[in-house]
């Protein structure tokens, strides 16, 4: 018997379900199952990475049918380069987070059920793996729901907090609105497959080979886009995301933000490129428009947050926006029959998916480390943590630099590719598209500049300066397992930035599968040094040379200008002779964002009170515009319906009587 | 491996190192003349740097490694940009390492760390400078990117060397197009903002509430301050070099043309002298804007840059 990558993935899934049962049985031996489960989960992550990379490298599809589910619709598994890429991305983050969790979850020992955490952690990860492996609508939705429900229980894990209950409920409601929409989309697709296939039309294989009528394909795509957008937190259906991420345990926030949102991106790519395949350009334009909206609004809202994890959550919305920009561009170029540029945009999107998983995972792990050391999530009270937690500070800085798209780290590499895709757009024939493209490029550029401001704030206020709270935390650096998890993620960010060509070459197989083209990375025998998407004269970027030369020049500068050693004197900060500089005089998170809050004031709904105390609330405007009316309307309808319920038995008897009469008249 | 390109590379970096303070001296001299004052020596910036290098470093007790690392990083990155931008000759060994987007990214990383260093000591001023710098950058950086995008659309490349070559080959008429006019206009506004000149920021002031870049350097001393000052002089020099390469590339030597280098150097000096005069003309005739007026200024720059790109897409 030969051994296929899909077998590896299946073994991984098997181990996860075994762990669930194991944790259930040994739920009393908390310390043991904690160490055992997370150690095994690192192994599962590794298996997924190997399986994923193998299949991407192999560029072929593996299929397996598992006799479970409906009689006529067993579970179809399929592992092709696209799902392989996502499997590897999820696996990699699972690997890091599981190492991190060995230390992080230990803090719950004694006052929370560890078994409960582990069971849902395992189910959540199994759900994500199965979503990308599923090859029929039923299995996909089961996996999707498993992922949603398991993550709900993880969000609500610290259920002593009022916020977490509210946030988790909102998340559950939103997730299900999304799931219904996806379900409907699959229904439309299966219906449009036609023929006499029965349940067979619910397999993705049948859908792939079908020719959809344009109108039904459009309905299906936009239903799916709406459903996946809710999961991904695309503005304006993002409202659950900034609520759920801050209250979840940090390792779960890292997984949710790093990879769970990406399963929605997977869904969009799968349905658009693989299942439907042929579409008009304006689908791509709509995806692009929502991407731009999410990117700009996401980053502006991130900038305004004072809660570190909420800031990171909004920044995830921004990054989802950047990924959608890539996907949208790729869809547009595909519909104009320009496969190479489409491949470039798709590669940019996929690369950003991987990059964002790494740096956002890292940043959430860092936020978790801060939370555990200081018990504080509000940046207004933090400061100077670089002295208390030098490791976390350095690793968090790597995350900040990566996410701000600064070279030579990985965020820059994927944004660079996206910009290159924009710059190739003048070849597009349609005039309206020519109008959209420059504006898109401007907004993307604005986003990346604002992201840098956001993360200067996040790092500067949290780690630099002096502690702003009342009591300086006594705890020091977090334990080694947490540090190792973060070190690995940081190192991956660095490698992906410095050696982007390897991954981009591999992604060529993904784009070959979907848009039947891949970008050209060959230049000469040193081709791994340079990324050259189209031709070398057009544009090239070398992360490796970049890093090496920056490092060398800095070292040289350091040794040349540091001739007089020991001439550094530590002294007090100059206080203009007034004396008594206190930490409260520092710029705070609110004041740092003030100039930009003023410039982009129209975007938020701001209420500012200056009385004896200064109070400022910056809210997401979309909540007021969209959600408040919906909430009010549903309250109104409920109240009207509620009038029926009077509590008098005679009225209820009349209701039953009327119902029976109606039924008798109409259902003869 | 040929050694000559690497020597040229080194020569270009040396020109940057030596030329930047000289250019600042030139600007100060013109300014003095215009304002009817007696000017200090042209080499005064060198003396100032020398003085700072010879002083001890006084470090605030709260300063972390970021504060000490930043001057070296900023200086090193500015030098690296100098190795990439075609100041004298195109197709230098480093020029394929990064295109204009990456150069904007390099400026961004220097700015990122400068802003962090400003917040490190934990005084009100540092944070103020960081906040304002990031505010200005968040509008100026996209405008800068769009400007270079517009130019790169014409030459079908984002590599600066390639842009210079295409423009030179196409002759002087190549830059006489609407998108270039808009881009040049936007670029001038951004360059003023990014290099901290009047009317956005004033490099000569130490008035607490008006300065932006200076506030982040307040706690620096000795060689750290020298490196930061030198780097900001080089930044001015580099912005002008980029503008020169993109909008008036004539005189920059083509690859392999060794004999053209003296001519290129001559053009370089002439251009910088003229630009210095124009810059001072602006600075003396304008007053510094209120902080929140600068957003209008930069917003206008962003708008003009976008118009430039749109006009390329629609008209060309």
PDB file of C-alpha atoms in Angstrom, chain A residues 193-344:
ATOM      1  CA  UNK A 193     -26.172  21.060 -11.330  1.00  0.00           C
ATOM      2  CA  UNK A 194     -29.308  19.450 -12.694  1.00  0.00           C
ATOM      3  CA  UNK A 195     -29.484  15.943 -14.048  1.00  0.00           C
ATOM      4  CA  UNK A 196     -30.712  12.935 -12.160  1.00  0.00           C
ATOM      5  CA  UNK A 197     -27.954  12.705  -9.613  1.00  0.00           C
ATOM      6  CA  UNK A 198     -29.955  12.829  -6.400  1.00  0.00           C
ATOM      7  CA  UNK A 199     -27.641  13.532  -3.506  1.00  0.00           C
ATOM      8  CA  UNK A 200     -24.735  13.161  -5.857  1.00  0.00           C
ATOM      9  CA  UNK A 201     -25.220  16.745  -6.976  1.00  0.00           C
ATOM     10  CA  UNK A 202     -24.120  17.911  -3.529  1.00  0.00           C
ATOM     11  CA  UNK A 203     -20.558  16.762  -4.099  1.00  0.00           C
ATOM     12  CA  UNK A 204     -18.114  19.424  -5.168  1.00  0.00           C
ATOM     13  CA  UNK A 205     -17.030  17.141  -7.985  1.00  0.00           C
ATOM     14  CA  UNK A 206     -20.470  17.282  -9.558  1.00  0.00           C
ATOM     15  CA  UNK A 207     -20.577  21.044  -9.090  1.00  0.00           C
ATOM     16  CA  UNK A 208     -17.138  21.447 -10.594  1.00  0.00           C
ATOM     17  CA  UNK A 209     -18.100  19.701 -13.805  1.00  0.00           C
ATOM     18  CA  UNK A 210     -21.470  21.440 -14.129  1.00  0.00           C
ATOM     19  CA  UNK A 211     -22.147  24.475 -16.283  1.00  0.00           C
ATOM     20  CA  UNK A 212     -24.088  26.905 -14.178  1.00  0.00           C
ATOM     21  CA  UNK A 213     -26.556  29.392 -15.644  1.00  0.00           C
ATOM     22  CA  UNK A 214     -25.009  32.832 -15.063  1.00  0.00           C
ATOM     23  CA  UNK A 215     -27.843  34.133 -12.893  1.00  0.00           C
ATOM     24  CA  UNK A 216     -27.901  31.145 -10.539  1.00  0.00           C
ATOM     25  CA  UNK A 217     -24.141  31.127 -10.310  1.00  0.00           C
ATOM     26  CA  UNK A 218     -24.315  34.777  -9.265  1.00  0.00           C
ATOM     27  CA  UNK A 219     -26.942  34.059  -6.614  1.00  0.00           C
ATOM     28  CA  UNK A 220     -24.887  31.182  -5.261  1.00  0.00           C
ATOM     29  CA  UNK A 221     -21.665  33.139  -5.230  1.00  0.00           C
ATOM     30  CA  UNK A 222     -23.061  36.155  -3.439  1.00  0.00           C
ATOM     31  CA  UNK A 223     -24.889  34.014  -0.892  1.00  0.00           C
ATOM     32  CA  UNK A 224     -21.618  32.241  -0.196  1.00  0.00           C
ATOM     33  CA  UNK A 225     -19.704  35.520  -0.186  1.00  0.00           C
ATOM     34  CA  UNK A 226     -22.116  36.934   2.371  1.00  0.00           C
ATOM     35  CA  UNK A 227     -21.889  33.841   4.554  1.00  0.00           C
ATOM     36  CA  UNK A 228     -18.120  33.618   4.425  1.00  0.00           C
ATOM     37  CA  UNK A 229     -17.810  37.360   4.942  1.00  0.00           C
ATOM     38  CA  UNK A 230     -19.561  37.066   8.271  1.00  0.00           C
ATOM     39  CA  UNK A 231     -17.061  34.468   9.389  1.00  0.00           C
ATOM     40  CA  UNK A 232     -14.155  36.489   8.058  1.00  0.00           C
ATOM     41  CA  UNK A 233     -15.361  39.705   9.658  1.00  0.00           C
ATOM     42  CA  UNK A 234     -15.655  41.674   6.450  1.00  0.00           C
ATOM     43  CA  UNK A 235     -17.091  45.117   7.090  1.00  0.00           C
ATOM     44  CA  UNK A 236     -20.053  45.700   7.562  1.00  0.00           C
ATOM     45  CA  UNK A 237     -20.791  42.188   8.885  1.00  0.00           C
ATOM     46  CA  UNK A 238     -17.791  42.238  11.212  1.00  0.00           C
ATOM     47  CA  UNK A 239     -19.588  43.201  14.389  1.00  0.00           C
ATOM     48  CA  UNK A 240     -18.991  39.959  16.281  1.00  0.00           C
ATOM     49  CA  UNK A 241     -15.270  39.914  15.658  1.00  0.00           C
ATOM     50  CA  UNK A 242     -14.002  42.807  17.800  1.00  0.00           C
ATOM     51  CA  UNK A 243     -16.245  41.574  20.612  1.00  0.00           C
ATOM     52  CA  UNK A 244     -15.342  37.891  20.563  1.00  0.00           C
ATOM     53  CA  UNK A 245     -11.573  38.120  20.114  1.00  0.00           C
ATOM     54  CA  UNK A 246     -10.776  40.155  23.216  1.00  0.00           C
ATOM     55  CA  UNK A 247     -12.768  37.928  25.580  1.00  0.00           C
ATOM     56  CA  UNK A 248     -11.548  34.569  24.283  1.00  0.00           C
ATOM     57  CA  UNK A 249      -8.433  33.049  25.864  1.00  0.00           C
ATOM     58  CA  UNK A 250      -5.459  34.448  23.953  1.00  0.00           C
ATOM     59  CA  UNK A 251      -4.368  31.201  22.341  1.00  0.00           C
ATOM     60  CA  UNK A 252      -7.899  30.861  20.990  1.00  0.00           C
ATOM     61  CA  UNK A 253      -7.917  34.460  19.749  1.00  0.00           C
ATOM     62  CA  UNK A 254      -4.682  33.632  17.967  1.00  0.00           C
ATOM     63  CA  UNK A 255      -6.203  30.597  16.288  1.00  0.00           C
ATOM     64  CA  UNK A 256      -9.463  32.336  15.449  1.00  0.00           C
ATOM     65  CA  UNK A 257      -7.776  35.375  14.024  1.00  0.00           C
ATOM     66  CA  UNK A 258      -4.840  33.577  12.494  1.00  0.00           C
ATOM     67  CA  UNK A 259      -6.535  30.663  10.769  1.00  0.00           C
ATOM     68  CA  UNK A 260     -10.275  30.431  11.419  1.00  0.00           C
ATOM     69  CA  UNK A 261     -10.933  33.623   9.452  1.00  0.00           C
ATOM     70  CA  UNK A 262      -8.844  32.134   6.653  1.00  0.00           C
ATOM     71  CA  UNK A 263     -11.178  29.174   6.273  1.00  0.00           C
ATOM     72  CA  UNK A 264     -13.700  31.739   5.052  1.00  0.00           C
ATOM     73  CA  UNK A 265     -11.141  32.961   2.521  1.00  0.00           C
ATOM     74  CA  UNK A 266     -10.699  29.338   1.524  1.00  0.00           C
ATOM     75  CA  UNK A 267     -14.449  29.047   0.991  1.00  0.00           C
ATOM     76  CA  UNK A 268     -14.540  32.116  -1.228  1.00  0.00           C
ATOM     77  CA  UNK A 269     -11.572  30.962  -3.309  1.00  0.00           C
ATOM     78  CA  UNK A 270     -12.942  27.419  -3.565  1.00  0.00           C
ATOM     79  CA  UNK A 271     -16.390  28.497  -4.703  1.00  0.00           C
ATOM     80  CA  UNK A 272     -15.294  31.262  -7.046  1.00  0.00           C
ATOM     81  CA  UNK A 273     -12.300  29.755  -8.802  1.00  0.00           C
ATOM     82  CA  UNK A 274     -12.777  26.057  -8.416  1.00  0.00           C
ATOM     83  CA  UNK A 275     -16.502  25.327  -8.339  1.00  0.00           C
ATOM     84  CA  UNK A 276     -18.004  28.131 -10.413  1.00  0.00           C
ATOM     85  CA  UNK A 277     -14.925  28.930 -12.431  1.00  0.00           C
ATOM     86  CA  UNK A 278     -16.439  31.347 -14.938  1.00  0.00           C
ATOM     87  CA  UNK A 279     -17.705  34.709 -13.779  1.00  0.00           C
ATOM     88  CA  UNK A 280     -18.106  38.300 -14.971  1.00  0.00           C
ATOM     89  CA  UNK A 281     -15.570  40.943 -13.857  1.00  0.00           C
ATOM     90  CA  UNK A 282     -17.947  42.804 -11.580  1.00  0.00           C
ATOM     91  CA  UNK A 283     -17.984  39.929  -9.090  1.00  0.00           C
ATOM     92  CA  UNK A 284     -14.320  40.571  -8.609  1.00  0.00           C
ATOM     93  CA  UNK A 285     -14.977  44.303  -8.391  1.00  0.00           C
ATOM     94  CA  UNK A 286     -17.469  43.753  -5.575  1.00  0.00           C
ATOM     95  CA  UNK A 287     -15.057  41.521  -3.690  1.00  0.00           C
ATOM     96  CA  UNK A 288     -12.382  44.157  -4.218  1.00  0.00           C
ATOM     97  CA  UNK A 289     -14.688  46.918  -2.983  1.00  0.00           C
ATOM     98  CA  UNK A 290     -15.505  45.056   0.227  1.00  0.00           C
ATOM     99  CA  UNK A 291     -11.845  44.271   0.639  1.00  0.00           C
ATOM    100  CA  UNK A 292     -10.937  47.948   0.395  1.00  0.00           C
ATOM    101  CA  UNK A 293     -13.740  48.922   2.760  1.00  0.00           C
ATOM    102  CA  UNK A 294     -12.620  46.358   5.330  1.00  0.00           C
ATOM    103  CA  UNK A 295      -8.983  47.303   5.005  1.00  0.00           C
ATOM    104  CA  UNK A 296      -9.482  51.021   5.536  1.00  0.00           C
ATOM    105  CA  UNK A 297     -12.215  50.865   8.165  1.00  0.00           C
ATOM    106  CA  UNK A 298     -10.524  47.986   9.926  1.00  0.00           C
ATOM    107  CA  UNK A 299      -7.253  49.818  10.344  1.00  0.00           C
ATOM    108  CA  UNK A 300      -8.901  53.099  11.328  1.00  0.00           C
ATOM    109  CA  UNK A 301     -10.889  51.356  14.018  1.00  0.00           C
ATOM    110  CA  UNK A 302      -7.810  49.449  15.143  1.00  0.00           C
ATOM    111  CA  UNK A 303      -6.008  52.727  15.600  1.00  0.00           C
ATOM    112  CA  UNK A 304      -8.717  53.985  17.948  1.00  0.00           C
ATOM    113  CA  UNK A 305      -8.753  50.986  20.293  1.00  0.00           C
ATOM    114  CA  UNK A 306      -7.239  51.087  23.735  1.00  0.00           C
ATOM    115  CA  UNK A 307      -7.815  47.434  24.448  1.00  0.00           C
ATOM    116  CA  UNK A 308      -4.802  45.627  23.043  1.00  0.00           C
ATOM    117  CA  UNK A 309      -6.716  42.551  21.924  1.00  0.00           C
ATOM    118  CA  UNK A 310      -9.492  44.606  20.403  1.00  0.00           C
ATOM    119  CA  UNK A 311      -6.878  46.529  18.467  1.00  0.00           C
ATOM    120  CA  UNK A 312      -5.517  43.259  17.140  1.00  0.00           C
ATOM    121  CA  UNK A 313      -9.038  42.088  16.288  1.00  0.00           C
ATOM    122  CA  UNK A 314      -9.741  45.176  14.201  1.00  0.00           C
ATOM    123  CA  UNK A 315      -6.380  44.772  12.564  1.00  0.00           C
ATOM    124  CA  UNK A 316      -7.462  41.268  11.540  1.00  0.00           C
ATOM    125  CA  UNK A 317     -10.392  42.860   9.740  1.00  0.00           C
ATOM    126  CA  UNK A 318      -7.904  45.081   7.949  1.00  0.00           C
ATOM    127  CA  UNK A 319      -5.788  42.131   6.880  1.00  0.00           C
ATOM    128  CA  UNK A 320      -8.800  40.158   5.723  1.00  0.00           C
ATOM    129  CA  UNK A 321      -9.499  43.224   3.610  1.00  0.00           C
ATOM    130  CA  UNK A 322      -6.020  43.063   2.083  1.00  0.00           C
ATOM    131  CA  UNK A 323      -6.508  39.375   1.303  1.00  0.00           C
ATOM    132  CA  UNK A 324      -9.884  40.107  -0.301  1.00  0.00           C
ATOM    133  CA  UNK A 325      -8.240  42.814  -2.404  1.00  0.00           C
ATOM    134  CA  UNK A 326      -5.912  40.156  -3.782  1.00  0.00           C
ATOM    135  CA  UNK A 327      -8.761  37.716  -4.383  1.00  0.00           C
ATOM    136  CA  UNK A 328     -10.926  40.395  -6.011  1.00  0.00           C
ATOM    137  CA  UNK A 329      -8.119  41.506  -8.313  1.00  0.00           C
ATOM    138  CA  UNK A 330      -7.433  37.929  -9.241  1.00  0.00           C
ATOM    139  CA  UNK A 331     -11.101  37.351 -10.066  1.00  0.00           C
ATOM    140  CA  UNK A 332     -11.177  40.452 -12.242  1.00  0.00           C
ATOM    141  CA  UNK A 333      -8.048  39.486 -14.139  1.00  0.00           C
ATOM    142  CA  UNK A 334      -9.353  35.950 -14.554  1.00  0.00           C
ATOM    143  CA  UNK A 335     -12.559  37.196 -16.102  1.00  0.00           C
ATOM    144  CA  UNK A 336     -10.532  39.382 -18.476  1.00  0.00           C
ATOM    145  CA  UNK A 337      -8.578  36.283 -19.400  1.00  0.00           C
ATOM    146  CA  UNK A 338      -5.224  37.467 -18.098  1.00  0.00           C
ATOM    147  CA  UNK A 339      -4.040  34.380 -16.265  1.00  0.00           C
ATOM    148  CA  UNK A 340      -0.529  35.524 -15.348  1.00  0.00           C
ATOM    149  CA  UNK A 341      -1.657  38.697 -13.613  1.00  0.00           C
ATOM    150  CA  UNK A 342      -4.497  36.761 -12.012  1.00  0.00           C
ATOM    151  CA  UNK A 343      -1.910  34.314 -10.715  1.00  0.00           C
ATOM    152  CA  UNK A 344       0.118  37.205  -9.330  1.00  0.00           C
TER     153      UNK A 344
END
